[in-house]
Tab-separated table of C-alpha atoms in Angstrom:
chain	number	residue	atom	x	y	z
A	2	MET	CA	0.912	7.644	-44.929
A	3	LYS	CA	-1.328	8.852	-42.316
A	4	ASP	CA	-2.260	6.634	-39.874
A	5	SER	CA	-6.510	6.204	-40.372
A	6	SER	CA	-6.634	4.905	-36.686
A	7	LEU	CA	-5.799	8.137	-35.734
A	8	TYR	CA	-9.016	10.246	-37.955
A	9	SER	CA	-12.665	9.959	-37.113
A	10	TYR	CA	-15.280	9.245	-39.521
A	11	LYS	CA	-15.721	12.896	-40.013
A	12	GLY	CA	-12.059	13.296	-40.732
A	13	HIS	CA	-10.699	14.871	-37.421
A	14	ASN	CA	-7.006	14.367	-36.490
A	15	TYR	CA	-6.476	13.193	-33.044
A	16	LEU	CA	-2.014	12.609	-33.677
A	17	VAL	CA	-1.535	15.053	-31.290
A	18	PRO	CA	-3.444	14.759	-28.535
A	19	PHE	CA	-2.875	10.916	-28.584
A	20	VAL	CA	0.627	11.362	-28.518
A	21	LEU	CA	0.018	13.810	-25.256
A	22	ILE	CA	-2.144	11.221	-23.722
A	23	THR	CA	0.206	8.695	-24.146
A	24	SER	CA	3.048	9.878	-22.260
A	25	LEU	CA	1.188	9.743	-19.454
A	26	PHE	CA	1.181	5.782	-19.759
A	27	PHE	CA	4.824	6.387	-18.650
A	28	LEU	CA	4.061	8.149	-15.924
A	29	TRP	CA	2.319	5.701	-14.247
A	30	GLY	CA	3.947	2.867	-15.680
A	31	PHE	CA	7.111	4.126	-13.616
A	32	ALA	CA	5.158	5.153	-10.348
A	33	HIS	CA	3.202	1.028	-10.560
A	34	GLY	CA	7.070	-0.217	-11.481
A	35	ILE	CA	9.240	1.552	-8.547
A	36	LEU	CA	6.586	-0.519	-5.861
A	37	GLU	CA	7.826	-3.497	-6.970
A	38	VAL	CA	11.589	-2.701	-5.330
A	39	LEU	CA	9.770	-0.726	-2.558
A	40	ASN	CA	8.130	-3.830	-1.250
A	41	PRO	CA	11.126	-5.736	-0.521
A	42	HIS	CA	12.994	-2.548	0.778
A	43	VAL	CA	10.167	-1.494	3.276
A	44	GLN	CA	10.742	-5.177	4.436
A	45	GLU	CA	14.158	-5.152	4.921
A	46	THR	CA	14.351	-1.287	6.332
A	47	PHE	CA	11.154	-2.047	8.922
A	48	GLN	CA	11.749	-5.569	9.776
A	49	VAL	CA	7.681	-6.450	8.557
A	50	THR	CA	6.527	-9.261	7.314
A	51	LYS	CA	5.678	-10.243	3.583
A	52	ALA	CA	1.815	-9.471	4.589
A	53	THR	CA	2.373	-6.154	6.161
A	54	ALA	CA	5.095	-4.733	3.388
A	55	ALA	CA	2.526	-5.987	0.846
A	56	LEU	CA	0.596	-2.622	2.220
A	57	VAL	CA	2.860	-0.812	0.372
A	58	GLN	CA	0.546	-2.130	-3.193
A	59	ALA	CA	-2.633	-2.051	-1.185
A	60	ALA	CA	-2.173	1.646	-0.495
A	61	VAL	CA	-2.181	2.695	-4.280
A	62	TYR	CA	-4.257	0.200	-5.457
A	63	GLY	CA	-7.323	1.423	-2.886
A	64	GLY	CA	-6.816	4.441	-3.829
A	65	TYR	CA	-7.948	3.245	-7.146
A	66	PHE	CA	-10.880	1.747	-5.679
A	67	LEU	CA	-11.700	4.805	-3.302
A	68	MET	CA	-10.928	7.596	-6.346
A	69	ALA	CA	-12.323	6.040	-9.087
A	70	LEU	CA	-16.018	7.218	-8.800
A	71	PRO	CA	-15.344	10.658	-7.954
A	72	ALA	CA	-12.422	10.380	-10.986
A	73	GLY	CA	-15.342	9.704	-12.844
A	74	TRP	CA	-17.501	12.660	-12.039
A	75	ILE	CA	-14.607	15.470	-12.154
A	76	ILE	CA	-14.275	13.947	-16.043
A	77	ARG	CA	-17.960	13.973	-17.093
A	78	ARG	CA	-18.421	17.578	-15.585
A	79	TYR	CA	-15.144	19.022	-16.386
A	80	GLY	CA	-13.743	17.614	-19.008
A	81	TYR	CA	-10.613	14.662	-20.085
A	82	ARG	CA	-8.078	17.719	-19.548
A	83	ARG	CA	-9.198	18.611	-16.196
A	84	GLY	CA	-9.398	14.891	-15.166
A	85	VAL	CA	-5.071	14.789	-16.394
A	86	VAL	CA	-4.446	17.960	-14.448
A	87	SER	CA	-6.072	16.714	-11.216
A	88	GLY	CA	-4.201	13.415	-11.437
A	89	LEU	CA	-1.095	15.023	-12.406
A	90	LEU	CA	-0.910	17.275	-9.249
A	91	LEU	CA	-2.011	14.611	-6.841
A	92	TYR	CA	0.696	12.665	-7.935
A	93	ALA	CA	2.904	15.053	-7.197
A	94	LEU	CA	1.506	15.926	-3.760
A	95	GLY	CA	1.828	12.358	-2.999
A	96	ALA	CA	5.445	11.845	-4.497
A	97	LEU	CA	6.927	15.291	-2.544
A	98	LEU	CA	5.242	13.739	0.880
A	99	PHE	CA	8.321	11.275	0.940
A	100	ILE	CA	10.506	14.347	1.494
A	101	PRO	CA	8.912	15.014	4.983
A	102	GLY	CA	8.465	11.250	5.329
A	103	ALA	CA	12.090	11.005	5.066
A	104	TYR	CA	12.262	12.666	8.636
A	105	ILE	CA	9.607	11.250	10.135
A	106	ASN	CA	10.520	7.578	9.206
A	107	SER	CA	6.865	5.974	9.549
A	108	PHE	CA	6.045	2.762	7.391
A	109	TYR	CA	2.207	4.024	7.546
A	110	PHE	CA	3.261	7.874	6.433
A	111	PHE	CA	4.713	6.201	3.484
A	112	VAL	CA	2.001	4.610	2.893
A	113	PHE	CA	-0.248	7.349	3.236
A	114	SER	CA	1.967	9.358	0.832
A	115	LEU	CA	1.050	5.999	-1.645
A	116	PHE	CA	-2.403	6.666	-1.120
A	117	VAL	CA	-2.292	9.932	-2.271
A	118	ILE	CA	-0.197	8.831	-5.762
A	119	GLY	CA	-2.876	6.199	-6.303
A	120	CYS	CA	-5.657	8.689	-6.202
A	121	GLY	CA	-3.555	10.962	-8.742
A	122	LEU	CA	-3.144	7.696	-10.652
A	123	THR	CA	-6.787	6.991	-10.757
A	124	CYS	CA	-7.654	10.197	-12.077
A	125	LEU	CA	-4.944	9.793	-14.597
A	126	GLU	CA	-6.239	6.371	-15.722
A	127	THR	CA	-9.799	6.942	-15.578
A	128	SER	CA	-9.054	9.722	-18.234
A	129	ALA	CA	-6.411	8.494	-20.338
A	130	ASN	CA	-7.721	4.727	-21.158
A	131	PRO	CA	-10.680	5.642	-22.301
A	132	TYR	CA	-9.369	8.693	-24.007
A	133	ALA	CA	-7.119	6.564	-25.913
A	134	THR	CA	-9.903	4.368	-27.362
A	135	VAL	CA	-12.191	7.033	-28.707
A	136	LEU	CA	-9.300	9.285	-30.154
A	137	GLY	CA	-10.210	7.868	-34.053
A	138	ASP	CA	-11.797	5.226	-35.487
A	139	PRO	CA	-13.645	2.854	-33.096
A	140	ARG	CA	-12.442	-0.179	-35.066
A	141	LYS	CA	-9.111	0.220	-33.764
A	142	ALA	CA	-9.702	1.073	-30.314
A	143	GLU	CA	-8.117	-2.102	-29.277
A	144	SER	CA	-4.760	-1.605	-31.334
A	145	ARG	CA	-4.658	1.962	-30.450
A	146	ILE	CA	-5.170	1.444	-26.315
A	147	ASN	CA	-2.406	-1.348	-27.088
A	148	LEU	CA	-0.141	1.062	-28.484
A	149	SER	CA	-0.448	3.971	-25.878
A	150	GLN	CA	-0.161	0.956	-23.360
A	151	SER	CA	3.495	-0.022	-24.426
A	152	PHE	CA	4.679	2.947	-23.039
A	153	ASN	CA	2.920	2.315	-19.688
A	154	GLY	CA	5.632	-0.855	-20.078
A	155	LEU	CA	8.522	1.417	-20.624
A	156	GLY	CA	7.461	3.146	-17.173
A	157	TRP	CA	7.153	-0.596	-15.516
A	158	ILE	CA	11.038	-0.976	-16.875
A	159	PHE	CA	12.778	2.029	-15.632
A	160	GLY	CA	10.438	1.830	-12.101
A	161	PRO	CA	12.198	-1.247	-11.009
A	162	LEU	CA	15.464	0.030	-12.505
A	163	VAL	CA	15.773	3.317	-11.061
A	164	GLY	CA	14.465	2.161	-7.714
A	165	GLY	CA	16.462	-1.045	-7.238
A	166	GLN	CA	19.954	1.155	-8.306
A	167	LEU	CA	18.794	3.638	-5.588
A	168	LEU	CA	17.288	1.858	-3.047
A	169	PHE	CA	19.346	-0.818	-2.730
A	170	SER	CA	22.674	0.987	-2.926
A	171	GLY	CA	21.689	2.634	0.287
A	172	ALA	CA	20.066	6.350	-1.256
A	173	SER	CA	17.426	7.667	0.878
A	174	ILE	CA	13.338	6.976	0.210
A	175	ALA	CA	12.819	10.018	-0.466
A	176	LEU	CA	15.143	10.815	-3.587
A	177	PRO	CA	13.420	8.817	-6.317
A	178	TYR	CA	10.188	10.313	-5.304
A	179	THR	CA	11.281	13.485	-5.330
A	180	ILE	CA	12.412	13.463	-8.534
A	181	VAL	CA	9.177	11.999	-9.774
A	182	GLY	CA	7.725	14.753	-8.757
A	183	VAL	CA	9.442	17.529	-9.678
A	184	VAL	CA	9.019	15.747	-13.155
A	185	VAL	CA	5.095	15.305	-12.808
A	186	LEU	CA	4.281	19.234	-11.864
A	187	MET	CA	6.391	19.676	-14.981
A	188	VAL	CA	3.856	17.588	-17.022
A	189	ALA	CA	0.983	19.057	-15.077
A	190	MET	CA	1.535	22.685	-16.203
A	191	VAL	CA	2.036	21.528	-19.921
A	192	PHE	CA	-1.774	20.100	-19.643
A	193	VAL	CA	-2.841	23.115	-18.163
A	194	ARG	CA	-1.951	25.290	-21.183
A	195	VAL	CA	-2.766	22.634	-24.131
A	196	PRO	CA	-6.290	22.364	-24.783
A	197	LEU	CA	-7.486	18.880	-25.429
A	198	PRO	CA	-10.660	18.234	-28.126
A	199	GLU	CA	-13.342	16.853	-25.700
A	200	ILE	CA	-15.326	13.840	-27.463
A	201	ALA	CA	-18.651	13.161	-25.993
A	202	ASP	CA	-19.852	9.537	-25.370
A	203	ALA	CA	-22.105	7.686	-27.924
A	204	ALA	CA	-24.604	8.165	-25.333
A	205	GLU	CA	-24.709	11.847	-24.897
A	206	GLU	CA	-24.687	11.927	-28.727
A	207	ASP	CA	-28.500	9.952	-29.047
A	208	VAL	CA	-31.615	10.921	-27.464
A	209	PRO	CA	-31.098	11.721	-23.877
A	210	GLU	CA	-32.586	8.740	-21.455
A	211	SER	CA	-33.277	8.162	-17.771
A	212	PRO	CA	-30.530	7.439	-15.264
A	213	ALA	CA	-32.525	3.806	-14.693
A	214	SER	CA	-32.304	2.761	-17.941
A	215	GLY	CA	-28.739	4.576	-19.272
A	216	SER	CA	-27.129	2.267	-15.534
A	217	ALA	CA	-29.430	-1.245	-17.054
A	218	LYS	CA	-27.660	-0.781	-20.584
A	219	MET	CA	-24.614	-0.517	-18.926
A	220	TRP	CA	-24.929	-3.166	-16.861
A	221	ASN	CA	-25.214	-6.104	-19.463
A	222	PRO	CA	-23.687	-9.572	-18.880
A	223	SER	CA	-21.049	-8.954	-21.153
A	224	PHE	CA	-19.830	-5.790	-19.384
A	225	VAL	CA	-20.150	-7.324	-15.913
A	226	LEU	CA	-17.884	-10.665	-17.219
A	227	GLY	CA	-15.326	-7.893	-18.501
A	228	VAL	CA	-15.169	-5.976	-15.053
A	229	VAL	CA	-14.305	-9.271	-13.242
A	230	ALA	CA	-11.404	-10.095	-15.837
A	231	LEU	CA	-9.988	-6.830	-15.475
A	232	PHE	CA	-10.097	-7.488	-11.338
A	233	LEU	CA	-8.554	-10.476	-12.000
A	234	TYR	CA	-5.959	-9.588	-13.921
A	235	VAL	CA	-4.770	-6.363	-12.100
A	236	ALA	CA	-4.990	-9.179	-9.256
A	237	ALA	CA	-2.626	-11.551	-10.824
A	238	GLN	CA	-0.280	-9.029	-12.628
A	239	THR	CA	0.486	-6.829	-9.195
A	240	GLY	CA	0.424	-9.777	-6.728
A	241	GLY	CA	3.200	-11.603	-9.302
A	242	ASN	CA	5.320	-7.819	-9.564
A	243	SER	CA	5.562	-7.927	-5.831
A	244	PHE	CA	7.036	-11.179	-5.122
A	245	PHE	CA	9.094	-11.234	-8.205
A	246	ILE	CA	12.004	-10.241	-6.126
A	247	ASN	CA	11.425	-12.407	-2.865
A	248	TYR	CA	10.526	-15.489	-5.074
A	249	MET	CA	13.482	-15.559	-7.075
A	250	THR	CA	16.167	-14.564	-4.084
A	251	GLU	CA	14.830	-17.992	-2.526
A	252	ALA	CA	14.447	-20.065	-5.974
A	253	ALA	CA	17.286	-18.567	-7.712
A	254	ASP	CA	19.532	-17.849	-4.896
A	255	ILE	CA	20.451	-14.482	-6.457
A	256	SER	CA	20.669	-11.049	-4.580
A	257	LYS	CA	17.873	-8.072	-4.802
A	258	LYS	CA	19.948	-5.983	-6.599
A	259	THR	CA	20.286	-8.475	-9.343
A	260	ALA	CA	16.556	-9.908	-9.139
A	261	ALA	CA	15.264	-6.080	-9.432
A	262	ASN	CA	17.388	-5.733	-12.483
A	263	TRP	CA	15.979	-8.816	-14.231
A	264	LEU	CA	12.640	-7.940	-13.321
A	265	ALA	CA	13.516	-3.712	-14.914
A	266	PHE	CA	15.258	-5.823	-17.972
A	267	GLY	CA	13.798	-9.138	-18.530
A	268	GLY	CA	10.442	-9.224	-17.398
A	269	MET	CA	9.662	-5.224	-18.318
A	270	GLY	CA	11.355	-5.503	-21.073
A	271	LEU	CA	9.490	-8.467	-22.447
A	272	PHE	CA	6.600	-6.759	-21.212
A	273	VAL	CA	6.907	-3.887	-23.852
A	274	ILE	CA	7.739	-5.981	-26.252
A	275	GLY	CA	4.222	-7.772	-26.133
A	276	ARG	CA	2.454	-4.909	-25.982
A	277	LEU	CA	4.188	-3.025	-29.664
A	278	SER	CA	3.763	-6.956	-31.169
A	279	GLY	CA	0.650	-7.086	-29.632
A	280	SER	CA	-0.535	-3.928	-31.214
A	281	TRP	CA	0.528	-4.850	-34.515
A	282	MET	CA	-0.633	-8.182	-34.333
A	283	MET	CA	-4.392	-7.359	-33.566
A	284	SER	CA	-4.918	-5.713	-37.111
A	285	ARG	CA	-4.453	-9.302	-38.272
A	286	VAL	CA	-6.089	-11.521	-35.304
A	287	SER	CA	-9.072	-10.754	-33.303
A	288	PRO	CA	-8.323	-9.229	-30.007
A	289	ARG	CA	-10.468	-11.824	-28.692
A	290	ARG	CA	-8.490	-15.038	-29.691
A	291	LEU	CA	-5.170	-13.382	-29.142
A	292	LEU	CA	-6.298	-12.525	-25.443
A	293	GLY	CA	-7.329	-16.098	-24.896
A	294	VAL	CA	-4.407	-17.956	-26.220
A	295	TYR	CA	-1.674	-15.505	-24.035
A	296	ALA	CA	-4.052	-16.205	-21.051
A	297	LEU	CA	-3.822	-20.164	-21.346
A	298	LEU	CA	0.174	-19.728	-22.283
A	299	ALA	CA	0.165	-17.482	-18.683
A	300	ALA	CA	-1.447	-20.201	-16.903
A	301	LEU	CA	0.880	-22.602	-17.945
A	302	ALA	CA	3.840	-20.856	-17.229
A	303	THR	CA	2.239	-19.817	-13.749
A	304	CYS	CA	2.303	-23.566	-13.467
A	305	PHE	CA	5.918	-24.091	-13.700
A	306	ILE	CA	6.444	-21.176	-11.282
A	307	VAL	CA	4.188	-22.877	-8.644
A	308	TRP	CA	5.452	-26.189	-8.809
A	309	GLY	CA	8.776	-25.736	-10.572
A	310	THR	CA	12.469	-25.294	-8.976
A	311	GLY	CA	15.809	-23.430	-9.753
A	312	ARG	CA	16.330	-20.652	-12.403
A	313	MET	CA	13.954	-21.856	-14.978
A	314	THR	CA	11.620	-20.768	-13.209
A	315	MET	CA	12.852	-17.481	-14.232
A	316	VAL	CA	12.089	-18.316	-17.671
A	317	ALA	CA	8.210	-19.187	-16.453
A	318	PHE	CA	8.251	-15.314	-15.493
A	319	PHE	CA	9.395	-14.326	-18.864
A	320	VAL	CA	6.496	-15.810	-20.622
A	321	VAL	CA	3.645	-14.542	-18.006
A	322	TYR	CA	5.419	-10.980	-18.471
A	323	LEU	CA	5.276	-11.084	-22.228
A	324	THR	CA	1.697	-12.639	-22.439
A	325	GLU	CA	-0.263	-10.877	-19.921
A	326	SER	CA	1.432	-7.420	-22.013
A	327	ILE	CA	-1.812	-6.945	-23.859
A	328	MET	CA	-4.612	-8.305	-21.052
A	329	PHE	CA	-5.249	-5.010	-19.475
A	330	PRO	CA	-5.843	-2.912	-22.747
A	331	THR	CA	-7.693	-5.537	-24.185
A	332	ILE	CA	-10.016	-6.118	-21.340
A	333	PHE	CA	-10.623	-2.441	-20.482
A	334	SER	CA	-11.374	-1.787	-24.138
A	335	LEU	CA	-13.569	-5.237	-24.854
A	336	ALA	CA	-15.441	-4.614	-21.866
A	337	LEU	CA	-15.426	-0.173	-22.514
A	338	GLY	CA	-17.018	-1.697	-26.003
A	339	GLN	CA	-19.882	-3.516	-24.098
A	340	SER	CA	-21.206	-0.343	-21.909
A	341	GLY	CA	-23.742	0.552	-23.917
A	342	GLY	CA	-21.858	4.024	-24.822
A	343	HIS	CA	-21.530	5.407	-21.442
A	344	THR	CA	-17.459	5.803	-21.870
A	345	LYS	CA	-17.085	8.233	-18.720
A	346	GLN	CA	-18.982	6.293	-16.406
A	347	ALA	CA	-17.937	2.962	-17.413
A	348	SER	CA	-14.798	3.777	-17.186
A	349	SER	CA	-14.788	5.001	-13.590
A	350	ILE	CA	-16.238	1.128	-12.450
A	351	LEU	CA	-13.435	-0.259	-14.442
A	352	ILE	CA	-10.811	1.956	-12.873
A	353	MET	CA	-12.284	0.532	-10.069
A	354	THR	CA	-11.171	-2.954	-10.616
A	355	ILE	CA	-7.643	-2.188	-10.299
A	356	VAL	CA	-8.500	-2.745	-6.584
A	357	GLY	CA	-7.406	-6.361	-7.241
A	358	GLY	CA	-3.974	-4.547	-6.995
A	359	ALA	CA	-4.878	-4.135	-3.166
A	360	ILE	CA	-6.253	-7.787	-2.644
A	361	ALA	CA	-3.904	-10.365	-4.267
A	362	PRO	CA	-0.702	-8.936	-2.545
A	363	VAL	CA	-1.875	-8.864	0.454
A	364	LEU	CA	-3.602	-12.771	0.091
A	365	MET	CA	-0.202	-14.014	-1.182
A	366	GLY	CA	1.800	-12.536	1.439
A	367	HIS	CA	-0.519	-13.964	4.055
A	368	ILE	CA	0.237	-17.824	2.441
A	369	ALA	CA	3.676	-17.139	2.011
A	370	ASP	CA	4.110	-15.883	5.504
A	371	THR	CA	1.928	-19.061	6.984
A	372	THR	CA	3.101	-21.858	4.319
A	373	GLY	CA	6.721	-20.930	4.242
A	374	SER	CA	6.568	-20.984	0.630
A	375	MET	CA	6.521	-18.170	-2.091
A	376	ALA	CA	5.447	-20.440	-4.471
A	377	LEU	CA	2.200	-21.794	-3.148
A	378	ALA	CA	1.004	-17.807	-3.337
A	379	PHE	CA	1.210	-18.462	-7.064
A	380	LEU	CA	-1.789	-20.052	-7.413
A	381	ILE	CA	-4.084	-17.132	-6.665
A	382	PRO	CA	-2.550	-15.501	-9.909
A	383	LEU	CA	-3.193	-18.999	-11.669
A	384	CYS	CA	-6.974	-18.730	-10.916
A	385	CYS	CA	-6.713	-15.373	-12.305
A	386	TYR	CA	-5.490	-16.247	-15.476
A	387	LEU	CA	-7.905	-19.133	-16.211
A	388	TYR	CA	-10.747	-17.315	-16.299
A	389	ILE	CA	-9.292	-14.710	-18.060
A	390	ALA	CA	-9.307	-17.565	-20.933
A	391	ALA	CA	-12.370	-18.469	-20.639
A	392	TYR	CA	-13.845	-14.668	-20.614
A	393	SER	CA	-12.218	-14.634	-23.836
A	394	MET	CA	-13.269	-17.852	-25.226
A	395	LYS	CA	-17.379	-16.667	-24.479
A	396	THR	CA	-16.878	-13.431	-25.824
A	397	SER	CA	-15.142	-14.752	-28.830
A	398	LYS	CA	-18.219	-17.411	-28.935
A	399	ALA	CA	-20.662	-14.442	-28.836
A	400	GLN	CA	-19.083	-12.670	-31.253
A	401	ASN	CA	-18.226	-15.431	-33.441
A	402	VAL	CA	-14.962	-14.998	-34.156
């Protein structure tokens, strides 16, 4: 039986391009996942503070902010496929820069290499996220992107797992990134040879309008609220991931390697389960309502992380990973649906919000360094989840669902 969500109203079958694009979600999930192990590793290797080590995340997520608009221009000018290839080549370049970086042994050279990776990931996400939403029935966009993002979650599992096994066992920091760089180059060669169908934005299919009227149509209140919600979600997720290992070694008195394994199998495992089950549930429950329920549960669990103690706090983390699983793809799809049909331009703006991942870890690291409490730093993710819950309620009320 064919999956109707991968067929357009005109009967086009998008199964093959959907599978190819979905494979990319794993690659950038791995890149983000390994950062959570790299952060505590550089704290120990280079003897830097938590706030300074957070530059690891800031470099990658800062790349999103600076590269998002150029990436959007590449996609609008040359199409989704070339946007993907550009992203893969930059990703591979940044990863392979870790080879000379191992000889230079400079923290800031590694930060620069991560910035290049971030620029590559920006091109990938700016291309793949909106492409997944338009490959088929628009009524199934939220479900389809959650399915693709499930493979992103698999990357988040393997990132800390591979990174933890290698980095906390004395391997060179260049080794995991060299392997990644070679694999990404191979994937780039596949996309160079395989054509992807171009799907026009709804706005491109209508009568041409002036840039000013088009911009006004995109920047409506619903879209702006979605932009803020996505910014805060990435801030919450990245902040929590960045300091999971630090928090657990302090609160639960376990080793960094053990904490990395718990992050990979426990946290990220539940993250994947949440996305897969969320994709299924959205065919039966309003995505807006499900987002609201999950955001409230994440906020409650984060309260326990802030004020709880002992190994039970790990259970609270697991609840957060399970419930935040659907947030990025759902918010992204809901906001994109309110962009007035300007899919490619709106996607660039939404990807820019990933810069929240550059800001939150630095703020949380500063709070932990100045107060001596890693737990208090999680007040930042708590506020983010409360906003997302409010955003869900407002959009549900506006759509009467």
